[in-house]
mmCIF file with all atom_site columns, C-alpha atoms in Angstrom:
data_model
loop_
_atom_site.group_PDB
_atom_site.id
_atom_site.type_symbol
_atom_site.label_atom_id
_atom_site.label_alt_id
_atom_site.label_comp_id
_atom_site.label_asym_id
_atom_site.label_entity_id
_atom_site.label_seq_id
_atom_site.pdbx_PDB_ins_code
_atom_site.Cartn_x
_atom_site.Cartn_y
_atom_site.Cartn_z
_atom_site.occupancy
_atom_site.B_iso_or_equiv
_atom_site.pdbx_formal_charge
_atom_site.auth_seq_id
_atom_site.auth_comp_id
_atom_site.auth_asym_id
_atom_site.auth_atom_id
_atom_site.pdbx_PDB_model_num
ATOM 1   C CA . UNK A 1 1   ? -2.348  45.376 62.223 1.00 38.00 ? 1   UNK A CA 1
ATOM 2   C CA . UNK A 1 2   ? -2.295  47.850 58.954 1.00 41.00 ? 2   UNK A CA 1
ATOM 3   C CA . UNK A 1 3   ? 0.982   50.361 58.306 1.00 43.00 ? 3   UNK A CA 1
ATOM 4   C CA . UNK A 1 4   ? 0.528   53.611 56.888 1.00 43.00 ? 4   UNK A CA 1
ATOM 5   C CA . UNK A 1 5   ? 2.223   53.366 53.486 1.00 44.00 ? 5   UNK A CA 1
ATOM 6   C CA . UNK A 1 6   ? 5.547   55.584 52.567 1.00 45.00 ? 6   UNK A CA 1
ATOM 7   C CA . UNK A 1 7   ? 5.746   56.887 49.152 1.00 50.00 ? 7   UNK A CA 1
ATOM 8   C CA . UNK A 1 8   ? 6.616   54.500 47.204 1.00 68.00 ? 8   UNK A CA 1
ATOM 9   C CA . UNK A 1 9   ? 6.844   53.908 43.591 1.00 74.00 ? 9   UNK A CA 1
ATOM 10  C CA . UNK A 1 10  ? 5.323   49.861 42.418 1.00 90.00 ? 10  UNK A CA 1
ATOM 11  C CA . UNK A 1 11  ? 4.472   51.366 38.908 1.00 93.00 ? 11  UNK A CA 1
ATOM 12  C CA . UNK A 1 12  ? 6.515   53.219 36.586 1.00 94.00 ? 12  UNK A CA 1
ATOM 13  C CA . UNK A 1 13  ? 4.989   54.084 33.240 1.00 94.00 ? 13  UNK A CA 1
ATOM 14  C CA . UNK A 1 14  ? 8.105   54.923 30.519 1.00 94.00 ? 14  UNK A CA 1
ATOM 15  C CA . UNK A 1 15  ? 7.005   56.870 26.814 1.00 95.00 ? 15  UNK A CA 1
ATOM 16  C CA . UNK A 1 16  ? 9.094   56.450 24.051 1.00 93.00 ? 16  UNK A CA 1
ATOM 17  C CA . UNK A 1 17  ? 8.977   58.727 20.437 1.00 92.00 ? 17  UNK A CA 1
ATOM 18  C CA . UNK A 1 18  ? 7.973   56.788 17.714 1.00 85.00 ? 18  UNK A CA 1
ATOM 19  C CA . UNK A 1 19  ? 11.825  56.717 16.524 1.00 77.00 ? 19  UNK A CA 1
ATOM 20  C CA . UNK A 1 20  ? 13.084  55.220 20.039 1.00 81.00 ? 20  UNK A CA 1
ATOM 21  C CA . UNK A 1 21  ? 13.580  51.548 20.743 1.00 76.00 ? 21  UNK A CA 1
ATOM 22  C CA . UNK A 1 22  ? 11.032  50.866 22.684 1.00 72.00 ? 22  UNK A CA 1
ATOM 23  C CA . UNK A 1 23  ? 11.518  47.596 23.762 1.00 78.00 ? 23  UNK A CA 1
ATOM 24  C CA . UNK A 1 24  ? 11.330  46.009 27.565 1.00 79.00 ? 24  UNK A CA 1
ATOM 25  C CA . UNK A 1 25  ? 15.228  46.786 28.005 1.00 80.00 ? 25  UNK A CA 1
ATOM 26  C CA . UNK A 1 26  ? 15.073  49.982 26.671 1.00 85.00 ? 26  UNK A CA 1
ATOM 27  C CA . UNK A 1 27  ? 12.047  50.774 29.212 1.00 85.00 ? 27  UNK A CA 1
ATOM 28  C CA . UNK A 1 28  ? 14.193  48.736 32.454 1.00 86.00 ? 28  UNK A CA 1
ATOM 29  C CA . UNK A 1 29  ? 16.813  51.242 31.857 1.00 88.00 ? 29  UNK A CA 1
ATOM 30  C CA . UNK A 1 30  ? 15.325  54.163 31.832 1.00 90.00 ? 30  UNK A CA 1
ATOM 31  C CA . UNK A 1 31  ? 13.533  53.109 35.395 1.00 91.00 ? 31  UNK A CA 1
ATOM 32  C CA . UNK A 1 32  ? 17.031  52.003 36.421 1.00 90.00 ? 32  UNK A CA 1
ATOM 33  C CA . UNK A 1 33  ? 18.396  55.352 35.842 1.00 90.00 ? 33  UNK A CA 1
ATOM 34  C CA . UNK A 1 34  ? 15.839  57.680 37.416 1.00 91.00 ? 34  UNK A CA 1
ATOM 35  C CA . UNK A 1 35  ? 14.560  55.200 40.530 1.00 89.00 ? 35  UNK A CA 1
ATOM 36  C CA . UNK A 1 36  ? 18.010  52.564 40.408 1.00 89.00 ? 36  UNK A CA 1
ATOM 37  C CA . UNK A 1 37  ? 15.203  50.072 40.392 1.00 87.00 ? 37  UNK A CA 1
ATOM 38  C CA . UNK A 1 38  ? 14.503  46.717 38.244 1.00 85.00 ? 38  UNK A CA 1
ATOM 39  C CA . UNK A 1 39  ? 11.394  45.450 37.762 1.00 85.00 ? 39  UNK A CA 1
ATOM 40  C CA . UNK A 1 40  ? 8.945   43.670 35.156 1.00 87.00 ? 40  UNK A CA 1
ATOM 41  C CA . UNK A 1 41  ? 6.471   44.541 32.287 1.00 84.00 ? 41  UNK A CA 1
ATOM 42  C CA . UNK A 1 42  ? 3.009   44.924 34.263 1.00 87.00 ? 42  UNK A CA 1
ATOM 43  C CA . UNK A 1 43  ? -0.237  44.037 31.583 1.00 86.00 ? 43  UNK A CA 1
ATOM 44  C CA . UNK A 1 44  ? -2.234  47.008 32.333 1.00 89.00 ? 44  UNK A CA 1
ATOM 45  C CA . UNK A 1 45  ? -3.667  48.498 29.428 1.00 90.00 ? 45  UNK A CA 1
ATOM 46  C CA . UNK A 1 46  ? -6.440  46.724 27.502 1.00 84.00 ? 46  UNK A CA 1
ATOM 47  C CA . UNK A 1 47  ? -6.071  46.351 23.927 1.00 87.00 ? 47  UNK A CA 1
ATOM 48  C CA . UNK A 1 48  ? -7.760  48.313 21.004 1.00 77.00 ? 48  UNK A CA 1
ATOM 49  C CA . UNK A 1 49  ? -9.700  46.737 18.555 1.00 69.00 ? 49  UNK A CA 1
ATOM 50  C CA . UNK A 1 50  ? -10.901 48.421 15.713 1.00 63.00 ? 50  UNK A CA 1
ATOM 51  C CA . UNK A 1 51  ? -14.285 48.434 14.498 1.00 59.00 ? 51  UNK A CA 1
ATOM 52  C CA . UNK A 1 52  ? -13.811 46.948 10.433 1.00 54.00 ? 52  UNK A CA 1
ATOM 53  C CA . UNK A 1 53  ? -10.395 45.578 10.834 1.00 51.00 ? 53  UNK A CA 1
ATOM 54  C CA . UNK A 1 54  ? -10.641 44.426 14.703 1.00 48.00 ? 54  UNK A CA 1
ATOM 55  C CA . UNK A 1 55  ? -11.859 40.901 13.918 1.00 50.00 ? 55  UNK A CA 1
ATOM 56  C CA . UNK A 1 56  ? -8.265  39.865 12.220 1.00 52.00 ? 56  UNK A CA 1
ATOM 57  C CA . UNK A 1 57  ? -5.982  42.423 14.090 1.00 60.00 ? 57  UNK A CA 1
ATOM 58  C CA . UNK A 1 58  ? -6.971  41.332 17.545 1.00 55.00 ? 58  UNK A CA 1
ATOM 59  C CA . UNK A 1 59  ? -5.415  38.048 17.105 1.00 53.00 ? 59  UNK A CA 1
ATOM 60  C CA . UNK A 1 60  ? -2.017  39.729 16.285 1.00 55.00 ? 60  UNK A CA 1
ATOM 61  C CA . UNK A 1 61  ? 0.512   41.242 18.970 1.00 50.00 ? 61  UNK A CA 1
ATOM 62  C CA . UNK A 1 62  ? 2.139   44.099 16.240 1.00 55.00 ? 62  UNK A CA 1
ATOM 63  C CA . UNK A 1 63  ? 3.431   47.420 17.804 1.00 69.00 ? 63  UNK A CA 1
ATOM 64  C CA . UNK A 1 64  ? 2.300   45.450 21.761 1.00 76.00 ? 64  UNK A CA 1
ATOM 65  C CA . UNK A 1 65  ? 5.079   44.941 24.276 1.00 73.00 ? 65  UNK A CA 1
ATOM 66  C CA . UNK A 1 66  ? 4.645   41.393 26.950 1.00 62.00 ? 66  UNK A CA 1
ATOM 67  C CA . UNK A 1 67  ? 0.822   41.116 25.141 1.00 71.00 ? 67  UNK A CA 1
ATOM 68  C CA . UNK A 1 68  ? -1.907  38.131 26.745 1.00 71.00 ? 68  UNK A CA 1
ATOM 69  C CA . UNK A 1 69  ? -4.008  36.407 24.934 1.00 65.00 ? 69  UNK A CA 1
ATOM 70  C CA . UNK A 1 70  ? -7.813  35.039 25.889 1.00 60.00 ? 70  UNK A CA 1
ATOM 71  C CA . UNK A 1 71  ? -9.222  32.295 23.341 1.00 50.00 ? 71  UNK A CA 1
ATOM 72  C CA . UNK A 1 72  ? -6.113  33.817 20.972 1.00 57.00 ? 72  UNK A CA 1
ATOM 73  C CA . UNK A 1 73  ? -8.019  36.911 21.130 1.00 66.00 ? 73  UNK A CA 1
ATOM 74  C CA . UNK A 1 74  ? -4.791  39.594 22.161 1.00 70.00 ? 74  UNK A CA 1
ATOM 75  C CA . UNK A 1 75  ? -6.430  41.326 25.133 1.00 74.00 ? 75  UNK A CA 1
ATOM 76  C CA . UNK A 1 76  ? -3.790  43.296 27.407 1.00 82.00 ? 76  UNK A CA 1
ATOM 77  C CA . UNK A 1 77  ? -0.621  44.565 27.096 1.00 87.00 ? 77  UNK A CA 1
ATOM 78  C CA . UNK A 1 78  ? 2.110   46.114 29.189 1.00 84.00 ? 78  UNK A CA 1
ATOM 79  C CA . UNK A 1 79  ? 2.173   48.853 26.493 1.00 86.00 ? 79  UNK A CA 1
ATOM 80  C CA . UNK A 1 80  ? 2.669   49.472 23.087 1.00 87.00 ? 80  UNK A CA 1
ATOM 81  C CA . UNK A 1 81  ? 1.936   51.831 20.118 1.00 90.00 ? 81  UNK A CA 1
ATOM 82  C CA . UNK A 1 82  ? -0.803  54.391 21.687 1.00 91.00 ? 82  UNK A CA 1
ATOM 83  C CA . UNK A 1 83  ? -3.114  53.776 19.573 1.00 88.00 ? 83  UNK A CA 1
ATOM 84  C CA . UNK A 1 84  ? -3.332  49.838 19.423 1.00 89.00 ? 84  UNK A CA 1
ATOM 85  C CA . UNK A 1 85  ? -4.240  50.738 23.479 1.00 92.00 ? 85  UNK A CA 1
ATOM 86  C CA . UNK A 1 86  ? -7.523  51.007 24.874 1.00 92.00 ? 86  UNK A CA 1
ATOM 87  C CA . UNK A 1 87  ? -6.643  53.875 27.284 1.00 94.00 ? 87  UNK A CA 1
ATOM 88  C CA . UNK A 1 88  ? -10.702 54.570 27.698 1.00 93.00 ? 88  UNK A CA 1
ATOM 89  C CA . UNK A 1 89  ? -11.280 51.430 27.803 1.00 93.00 ? 89  UNK A CA 1
ATOM 90  C CA . UNK A 1 90  ? -8.376  50.948 30.284 1.00 94.00 ? 90  UNK A CA 1
ATOM 91  C CA . UNK A 1 91  ? -10.038 53.878 32.305 1.00 96.00 ? 91  UNK A CA 1
ATOM 92  C CA . UNK A 1 92  ? -13.550 52.897 32.432 1.00 95.00 ? 92  UNK A CA 1
ATOM 93  C CA . UNK A 1 93  ? -12.625 49.352 33.884 1.00 94.00 ? 93  UNK A CA 1
ATOM 94  C CA . UNK A 1 94  ? -11.174 51.312 36.227 1.00 96.00 ? 94  UNK A CA 1
ATOM 95  C CA . UNK A 1 95  ? -13.334 53.560 37.241 1.00 97.00 ? 95  UNK A CA 1
ATOM 96  C CA . UNK A 1 96  ? -16.012 51.149 37.395 1.00 97.00 ? 96  UNK A CA 1
ATOM 97  C CA . UNK A 1 97  ? -14.214 49.423 40.170 1.00 96.00 ? 97  UNK A CA 1
ATOM 98  C CA . UNK A 1 98  ? -13.494 52.059 42.222 1.00 97.00 ? 98  UNK A CA 1
ATOM 99  C CA . UNK A 1 99  ? -17.024 53.233 41.747 1.00 98.00 ? 99  UNK A CA 1
ATOM 100 C CA . UNK A 1 100 ? -18.409 49.931 43.056 1.00 97.00 ? 100 UNK A CA 1
ATOM 101 C CA . UNK A 1 101 ? -15.555 49.926 46.178 1.00 97.00 ? 101 UNK A CA 1
ATOM 102 C CA . UNK A 1 102 ? -16.528 53.598 47.104 1.00 98.00 ? 102 UNK A CA 1
ATOM 103 C CA . UNK A 1 103 ? -20.493 52.627 47.256 1.00 98.00 ? 103 UNK A CA 1
ATOM 104 C CA . UNK A 1 104 ? -20.058 49.438 48.831 1.00 97.00 ? 104 UNK A CA 1
ATOM 105 C CA . UNK A 1 105 ? -17.926 52.033 51.812 1.00 98.00 ? 105 UNK A CA 1
ATOM 106 C CA . UNK A 1 106 ? -20.194 54.384 51.587 1.00 97.00 ? 106 UNK A CA 1
ATOM 107 C CA . UNK A 1 107 ? -23.385 51.722 52.294 1.00 97.00 ? 107 UNK A CA 1
ATOM 108 C CA . UNK A 1 108 ? -21.387 50.347 54.852 1.00 96.00 ? 108 UNK A CA 1
ATOM 109 C CA . UNK A 1 109 ? -19.109 52.664 56.817 1.00 97.00 ? 109 UNK A CA 1
ATOM 110 C CA . UNK A 1 110 ? -20.431 56.121 55.354 1.00 96.00 ? 110 UNK A CA 1
ATOM 111 C CA . UNK A 1 111 ? -23.985 56.095 56.563 1.00 96.00 ? 111 UNK A CA 1
ATOM 112 C CA . UNK A 1 112 ? -23.318 54.282 59.477 1.00 96.00 ? 112 UNK A CA 1
ATOM 113 C CA . UNK A 1 113 ? -20.711 56.131 61.150 1.00 97.00 ? 113 UNK A CA 1
ATOM 114 C CA . UNK A 1 114 ? -19.341 59.719 61.510 1.00 96.00 ? 114 UNK A CA 1
ATOM 115 C CA . UNK A 1 115 ? -16.503 61.541 59.229 1.00 96.00 ? 115 UNK A CA 1
ATOM 116 C CA . UNK A 1 116 ? -13.078 60.773 60.878 1.00 97.00 ? 116 UNK A CA 1
ATOM 117 C CA . UNK A 1 117 ? -10.461 62.169 61.317 1.00 97.00 ? 117 UNK A CA 1
ATOM 118 C CA . UNK A 1 118 ? -7.715  61.143 58.214 1.00 95.00 ? 118 UNK A CA 1
ATOM 119 C CA . UNK A 1 119 ? -4.459  59.585 59.295 1.00 94.00 ? 119 UNK A CA 1
ATOM 120 C CA . UNK A 1 120 ? -2.634  62.280 57.702 1.00 92.00 ? 120 UNK A CA 1
ATOM 121 C CA . UNK A 1 121 ? -3.531  64.533 60.810 1.00 94.00 ? 121 UNK A CA 1
ATOM 122 C CA . UNK A 1 122 ? -2.171  62.349 63.055 1.00 95.00 ? 122 UNK A CA 1
ATOM 123 C CA . UNK A 1 123 ? 0.887   62.029 61.285 1.00 93.00 ? 123 UNK A CA 1
ATOM 124 C CA . UNK A 1 124 ? 1.282   65.733 61.218 1.00 93.00 ? 124 UNK A CA 1
ATOM 125 C CA . UNK A 1 125 ? 1.114   66.037 64.954 1.00 94.00 ? 125 UNK A CA 1
ATOM 126 C CA . UNK A 1 126 ? 3.860   63.332 64.932 1.00 95.00 ? 126 UNK A CA 1
ATOM 127 C CA . UNK A 1 127 ? 5.959   64.768 62.520 1.00 93.00 ? 127 UNK A CA 1
ATOM 128 C CA . UNK A 1 128 ? 5.002   67.770 64.649 1.00 94.00 ? 128 UNK A CA 1
ATOM 129 C CA . UNK A 1 129 ? 6.557   67.011 67.910 1.00 95.00 ? 129 UNK A CA 1
ATOM 130 C CA . UNK A 1 130 ? 7.618   63.373 67.968 1.00 94.00 ? 130 UNK A CA 1
ATOM 131 C CA . UNK A 1 131 ? 8.647   63.357 71.474 1.00 94.00 ? 131 UNK A CA 1
ATOM 132 C CA . UNK A 1 132 ? 5.377   64.224 73.020 1.00 94.00 ? 132 UNK A CA 1
ATOM 133 C CA . UNK A 1 133 ? 3.383   62.192 69.971 1.00 95.00 ? 133 UNK A CA 1
ATOM 134 C CA . UNK A 1 134 ? 5.091   58.724 68.814 1.00 96.00 ? 134 UNK A CA 1
ATOM 135 C CA . UNK A 1 135 ? 4.205   57.017 65.652 1.00 95.00 ? 135 UNK A CA 1
ATOM 136 C CA . UNK A 1 136 ? 2.403   54.537 67.502 1.00 95.00 ? 136 UNK A CA 1
ATOM 137 C CA . UNK A 1 137 ? 0.717   56.886 69.589 1.00 96.00 ? 137 UNK A CA 1
ATOM 138 C CA . UNK A 1 138 ? 0.110   58.607 66.671 1.00 96.00 ? 138 UNK A CA 1
ATOM 139 C CA . UNK A 1 139 ? -1.506  55.193 65.101 1.00 96.00 ? 139 UNK A CA 1
ATOM 140 C CA . UNK A 1 140 ? -3.506  54.310 68.052 1.00 97.00 ? 140 UNK A CA 1
ATOM 141 C CA . UNK A 1 141 ? -5.197  57.539 68.186 1.00 97.00 ? 141 UNK A CA 1
ATOM 142 C CA . UNK A 1 142 ? -6.244  57.446 64.505 1.00 97.00 ? 142 UNK A CA 1
ATOM 143 C CA . UNK A 1 143 ? -7.326  54.128 64.820 1.00 96.00 ? 143 UNK A CA 1
ATOM 144 C CA . UNK A 1 144 ? -9.601  54.245 68.148 1.00 97.00 ? 144 UNK A CA 1
ATOM 145 C CA . UNK A 1 145 ? -12.239 56.065 65.721 1.00 97.00 ? 145 UNK A CA 1
ATOM 146 C CA . UNK A 1 146 ? -15.546 54.686 65.036 1.00 97.00 ? 146 UNK A CA 1
ATOM 147 C CA . UNK A 1 147 ? -15.201 55.091 61.634 1.00 98.00 ? 147 UNK A CA 1
ATOM 148 C CA . UNK A 1 148 ? -11.853 53.726 61.214 1.00 98.00 ? 148 UNK A CA 1
ATOM 149 C CA . UNK A 1 149 ? -12.735 50.946 63.130 1.00 97.00 ? 149 UNK A CA 1
ATOM 150 C CA . UNK A 1 150 ? -15.622 49.970 61.097 1.00 97.00 ? 150 UNK A CA 1
ATOM 151 C CA . UNK A 1 151 ? -13.070 50.480 57.847 1.00 97.00 ? 151 UNK A CA 1
ATOM 152 C CA . UNK A 1 152 ? -10.854 47.871 59.514 1.00 97.00 ? 152 UNK A CA 1
ATOM 153 C CA . UNK A 1 153 ? -13.819 45.336 60.555 1.00 96.00 ? 153 UNK A CA 1
ATOM 154 C CA . UNK A 1 154 ? -14.796 45.382 56.538 1.00 96.00 ? 154 UNK A CA 1
ATOM 155 C CA . UNK A 1 155 ? -11.644 45.054 55.100 1.00 95.00 ? 155 UNK A CA 1
ATOM 156 C CA . UNK A 1 156 ? -11.525 48.605 53.843 1.00 96.00 ? 156 UNK A CA 1
ATOM 157 C CA . UNK A 1 157 ? -8.334  50.506 53.871 1.00 95.00 ? 157 UNK A CA 1
ATOM 158 C CA . UNK A 1 158 ? -8.379  53.030 56.126 1.00 95.00 ? 158 UNK A CA 1
ATOM 159 C CA . UNK A 1 159 ? -5.257  54.917 55.507 1.00 94.00 ? 159 UNK A CA 1
ATOM 160 C CA . UNK A 1 160 ? -7.557  55.877 51.790 1.00 95.00 ? 160 UNK A CA 1
ATOM 161 C CA . UNK A 1 161 ? -9.622  57.433 54.270 1.00 96.00 ? 161 UNK A CA 1
ATOM 162 C CA . UNK A 1 162 ? -9.421  61.342 52.846 1.00 95.00 ? 162 UNK A CA 1
ATOM 163 C CA . UNK A 1 163 ? -10.196 59.718 49.238 1.00 96.00 ? 163 UNK A CA 1
ATOM 164 C CA . UNK A 1 164 ? -13.547 58.064 50.610 1.00 97.00 ? 164 UNK A CA 1
ATOM 165 C CA . UNK A 1 165 ? -14.809 61.223 52.786 1.00 97.00 ? 165 UNK A CA 1
ATOM 166 C CA . UNK A 1 166 ? -13.880 63.168 49.727 1.00 96.00 ? 166 UNK A CA 1
ATOM 167 C CA . UNK A 1 167 ? -16.640 61.524 48.038 1.00 96.00 ? 167 UNK A CA 1
ATOM 168 C CA . UNK A 1 168 ? -17.587 58.824 45.112 1.00 97.00 ? 168 UNK A CA 1
ATOM 169 C CA . UNK A 1 169 ? -16.121 61.743 42.467 1.00 97.00 ? 169 UNK A CA 1
ATOM 170 C CA . UNK A 1 170 ? -13.011 61.896 43.467 1.00 97.00 ? 170 UNK A CA 1
ATOM 171 C CA . UNK A 1 171 ? -12.018 58.241 44.403 1.00 97.00 ? 171 UNK A CA 1
ATOM 172 C CA . UNK A 1 172 ? -13.158 57.355 41.241 1.00 97.00 ? 172 UNK A CA 1
ATOM 173 C CA . UNK A 1 173 ? -11.511 60.401 39.623 1.00 97.00 ? 173 UNK A CA 1
ATOM 174 C CA . UNK A 1 174 ? -8.037  59.345 41.739 1.00 97.00 ? 174 UNK A CA 1
ATOM 175 C CA . UNK A 1 175 ? -7.739  55.093 40.355 1.00 97.00 ? 175 UNK A CA 1
ATOM 176 C CA . UNK A 1 176 ? -8.571  55.762 36.672 1.00 97.00 ? 176 UNK A CA 1
ATOM 177 C CA . UNK A 1 177 ? -5.787  57.871 36.584 1.00 97.00 ? 177 UNK A CA 1
ATOM 178 C CA . UNK A 1 178 ? -3.739  55.583 38.472 1.00 96.00 ? 178 UNK A CA 1
ATOM 179 C CA . UNK A 1 179 ? -4.627  52.944 36.098 1.00 95.00 ? 179 UNK A CA 1
ATOM 180 C CA . UNK A 1 180 ? -3.230  54.856 33.244 1.00 95.00 ? 180 UNK A CA 1
ATOM 181 C CA . UNK A 1 181 ? -0.131  56.281 35.235 1.00 96.00 ? 181 UNK A CA 1
ATOM 182 C CA . UNK A 1 182 ? 0.627   54.175 38.065 1.00 94.00 ? 182 UNK A CA 1
ATOM 183 C CA . UNK A 1 183 ? 2.972   56.144 40.451 1.00 95.00 ? 183 UNK A CA 1
ATOM 184 C CA . UNK A 1 184 ? 5.679   57.713 38.050 1.00 95.00 ? 184 UNK A CA 1
ATOM 185 C CA . UNK A 1 185 ? 6.023   58.925 34.774 1.00 96.00 ? 185 UNK A CA 1
ATOM 186 C CA . UNK A 1 186 ? 9.245   58.805 32.876 1.00 96.00 ? 186 UNK A CA 1
ATOM 187 C CA . UNK A 1 187 ? 8.747   61.213 29.553 1.00 96.00 ? 187 UNK A CA 1
ATOM 188 C CA . UNK A 1 188 ? 9.927   61.052 26.132 1.00 95.00 ? 188 UNK A CA 1
ATOM 189 C CA . UNK A 1 189 ? 13.043  63.447 26.621 1.00 93.00 ? 189 UNK A CA 1
ATOM 190 C CA . UNK A 1 190 ? 13.910  61.557 29.528 1.00 92.00 ? 190 UNK A CA 1
ATOM 191 C CA . UNK A 1 191 ? 12.120  63.945 32.673 1.00 95.00 ? 191 UNK A CA 1
ATOM 192 C CA . UNK A 1 192 ? 10.826  61.819 35.918 1.00 95.00 ? 192 UNK A CA 1
ATOM 193 C CA . UNK A 1 193 ? 7.427   62.944 36.688 1.00 96.00 ? 193 UNK A CA 1
ATOM 194 C CA . UNK A 1 194 ? 6.338   62.046 40.307 1.00 95.00 ? 194 UNK A CA 1
ATOM 195 C CA . UNK A 1 195 ? 4.267   63.106 43.193 1.00 93.00 ? 195 UNK A CA 1
ATOM 196 C CA . UNK A 1 196 ? 5.326   65.495 45.679 1.00 91.00 ? 196 UNK A CA 1
ATOM 197 C CA . UNK A 1 197 ? 4.306   63.997 48.721 1.00 87.00 ? 197 UNK A CA 1
ATOM 198 C CA . UNK A 1 198 ? 2.249   60.727 49.650 1.00 83.00 ? 198 UNK A CA 1
ATOM 199 C CA . UNK A 1 199 ? -1.284  62.750 50.234 1.00 88.00 ? 199 UNK A CA 1
ATOM 200 C CA . UNK A 1 200 ? -4.024  62.526 47.905 1.00 91.00 ? 200 UNK A CA 1
ATOM 201 C CA . UNK A 1 201 ? -3.517  66.514 46.734 1.00 93.00 ? 201 UNK A CA 1
ATOM 202 C CA . UNK A 1 202 ? -0.444  65.824 45.939 1.00 94.00 ? 202 UNK A CA 1
ATOM 203 C CA . UNK A 1 203 ? -0.940  62.846 44.113 1.00 94.00 ? 203 UNK A CA 1
ATOM 204 C CA . UNK A 1 204 ? -3.781  63.973 42.236 1.00 96.00 ? 204 UNK A CA 1
ATOM 205 C CA . UNK A 1 205 ? -1.651  67.271 41.366 1.00 96.00 ? 205 UNK A CA 1
ATOM 206 C CA . UNK A 1 206 ? 0.694   64.440 39.493 1.00 97.00 ? 206 UNK A CA 1
ATOM 207 C CA . UNK A 1 207 ? -1.864  61.967 38.081 1.00 97.00 ? 207 UNK A CA 1
ATOM 208 C CA . UNK A 1 208 ? -3.309  65.445 36.634 1.00 97.00 ? 208 UNK A CA 1
ATOM 209 C CA . UNK A 1 209 ? -0.391  66.261 34.829 1.00 97.00 ? 209 UNK A CA 1
ATOM 210 C CA . UNK A 1 210 ? 0.767   62.977 33.678 1.00 97.00 ? 210 UNK A CA 1
ATOM 211 C CA . UNK A 1 211 ? -2.701  62.164 32.383 1.00 97.00 ? 211 UNK A CA 1
ATOM 212 C CA . UNK A 1 212 ? -2.355  65.620 30.346 1.00 97.00 ? 212 UNK A CA 1
ATOM 213 C CA . UNK A 1 213 ? 1.701   64.780 29.219 1.00 97.00 ? 213 UNK A CA 1
ATOM 214 C CA . UNK A 1 214 ? 0.022   61.076 28.028 1.00 96.00 ? 214 UNK A CA 1
ATOM 215 C CA . UNK A 1 215 ? -2.617  63.208 25.941 1.00 95.00 ? 215 UNK A CA 1
ATOM 216 C CA . UNK A 1 216 ? -0.496  65.461 24.327 1.00 96.00 ? 216 UNK A CA 1
ATOM 217 C CA . UNK A 1 217 ? 1.668   62.494 22.670 1.00 96.00 ? 217 UNK A CA 1
ATOM 218 C CA . UNK A 1 218 ? 1.465   61.501 19.131 1.00 94.00 ? 218 UNK A CA 1
ATOM 219 C CA . UNK A 1 219 ? -0.852  58.336 18.098 1.00 92.00 ? 219 UNK A CA 1
ATOM 220 C CA . UNK A 1 220 ? 2.612   56.728 17.209 1.00 93.00 ? 220 UNK A CA 1
ATOM 221 C CA . UNK A 1 221 ? 4.343   57.281 20.713 1.00 94.00 ? 221 UNK A CA 1
ATOM 222 C CA . UNK A 1 222 ? 4.990   53.854 22.500 1.00 92.00 ? 222 UNK A CA 1
ATOM 223 C CA . UNK A 1 223 ? 4.406   53.350 26.225 1.00 94.00 ? 223 UNK A CA 1
ATOM 224 C CA . UNK A 1 224 ? 5.652   50.621 28.640 1.00 92.00 ? 224 UNK A CA 1
ATOM 225 C CA . UNK A 1 225 ? 4.238   50.027 32.181 1.00 91.00 ? 225 UNK A CA 1
ATOM 226 C CA . UNK A 1 226 ? 7.040   48.724 34.599 1.00 92.00 ? 226 UNK A CA 1
ATOM 227 C CA . UNK A 1 227 ? 6.244   47.212 38.146 1.00 91.00 ? 227 UNK A CA 1
ATOM 228 C CA . UNK A 1 228 ? 8.998   47.595 40.115 1.00 90.00 ? 228 UNK A CA 1
ATOM 229 C CA . UNK A 1 229 ? 10.057  44.745 42.348 1.00 76.00 ? 229 UNK A CA 1
#
């Protein structure tokens, strides 16, 4: 039985200025200082290949962290110099996958069932009066809705219901931002940016702030994606 997912941090993006030590150990240290957790490199970024010299540089992993190759060419990396990372391509691939999921949901669920109340509504009832509405009772009320049952039957995550019902643009917009940022971001000056709660609205606020920060970084800044253990 699916269970409500708590607010957890799975992937952290660590940012460095051009003059900083930007290796994997430095990123791990920053993550541990803020979140008291350890992790491994997460190959989330597509690597950028310029038109004129890309035929040559695609075979070199300079200015990249934990790069992966396909037929000898560097394709993805856990980070590196911002100018070498294809952030636009990374976001586009995530958006494409999210659009396909939403359209499948809309065809099988959205067009065949009535709108349902999201899990957040039932969780609020439990938090308001735990003695009257236990967590199990809140979950039972949520999952007995026809749309939620249909999502379970088709292997869609029912705890993403509010995002699905918000429409394709919102769903896609959430996931291309997640592809770039993950669940938290550590700035070059050591600040931790993280969502205030697990609600979709708070996650979008955080992701918008983090994406704006990412855009503001110079091309010689460095990024590293860390997947927490």
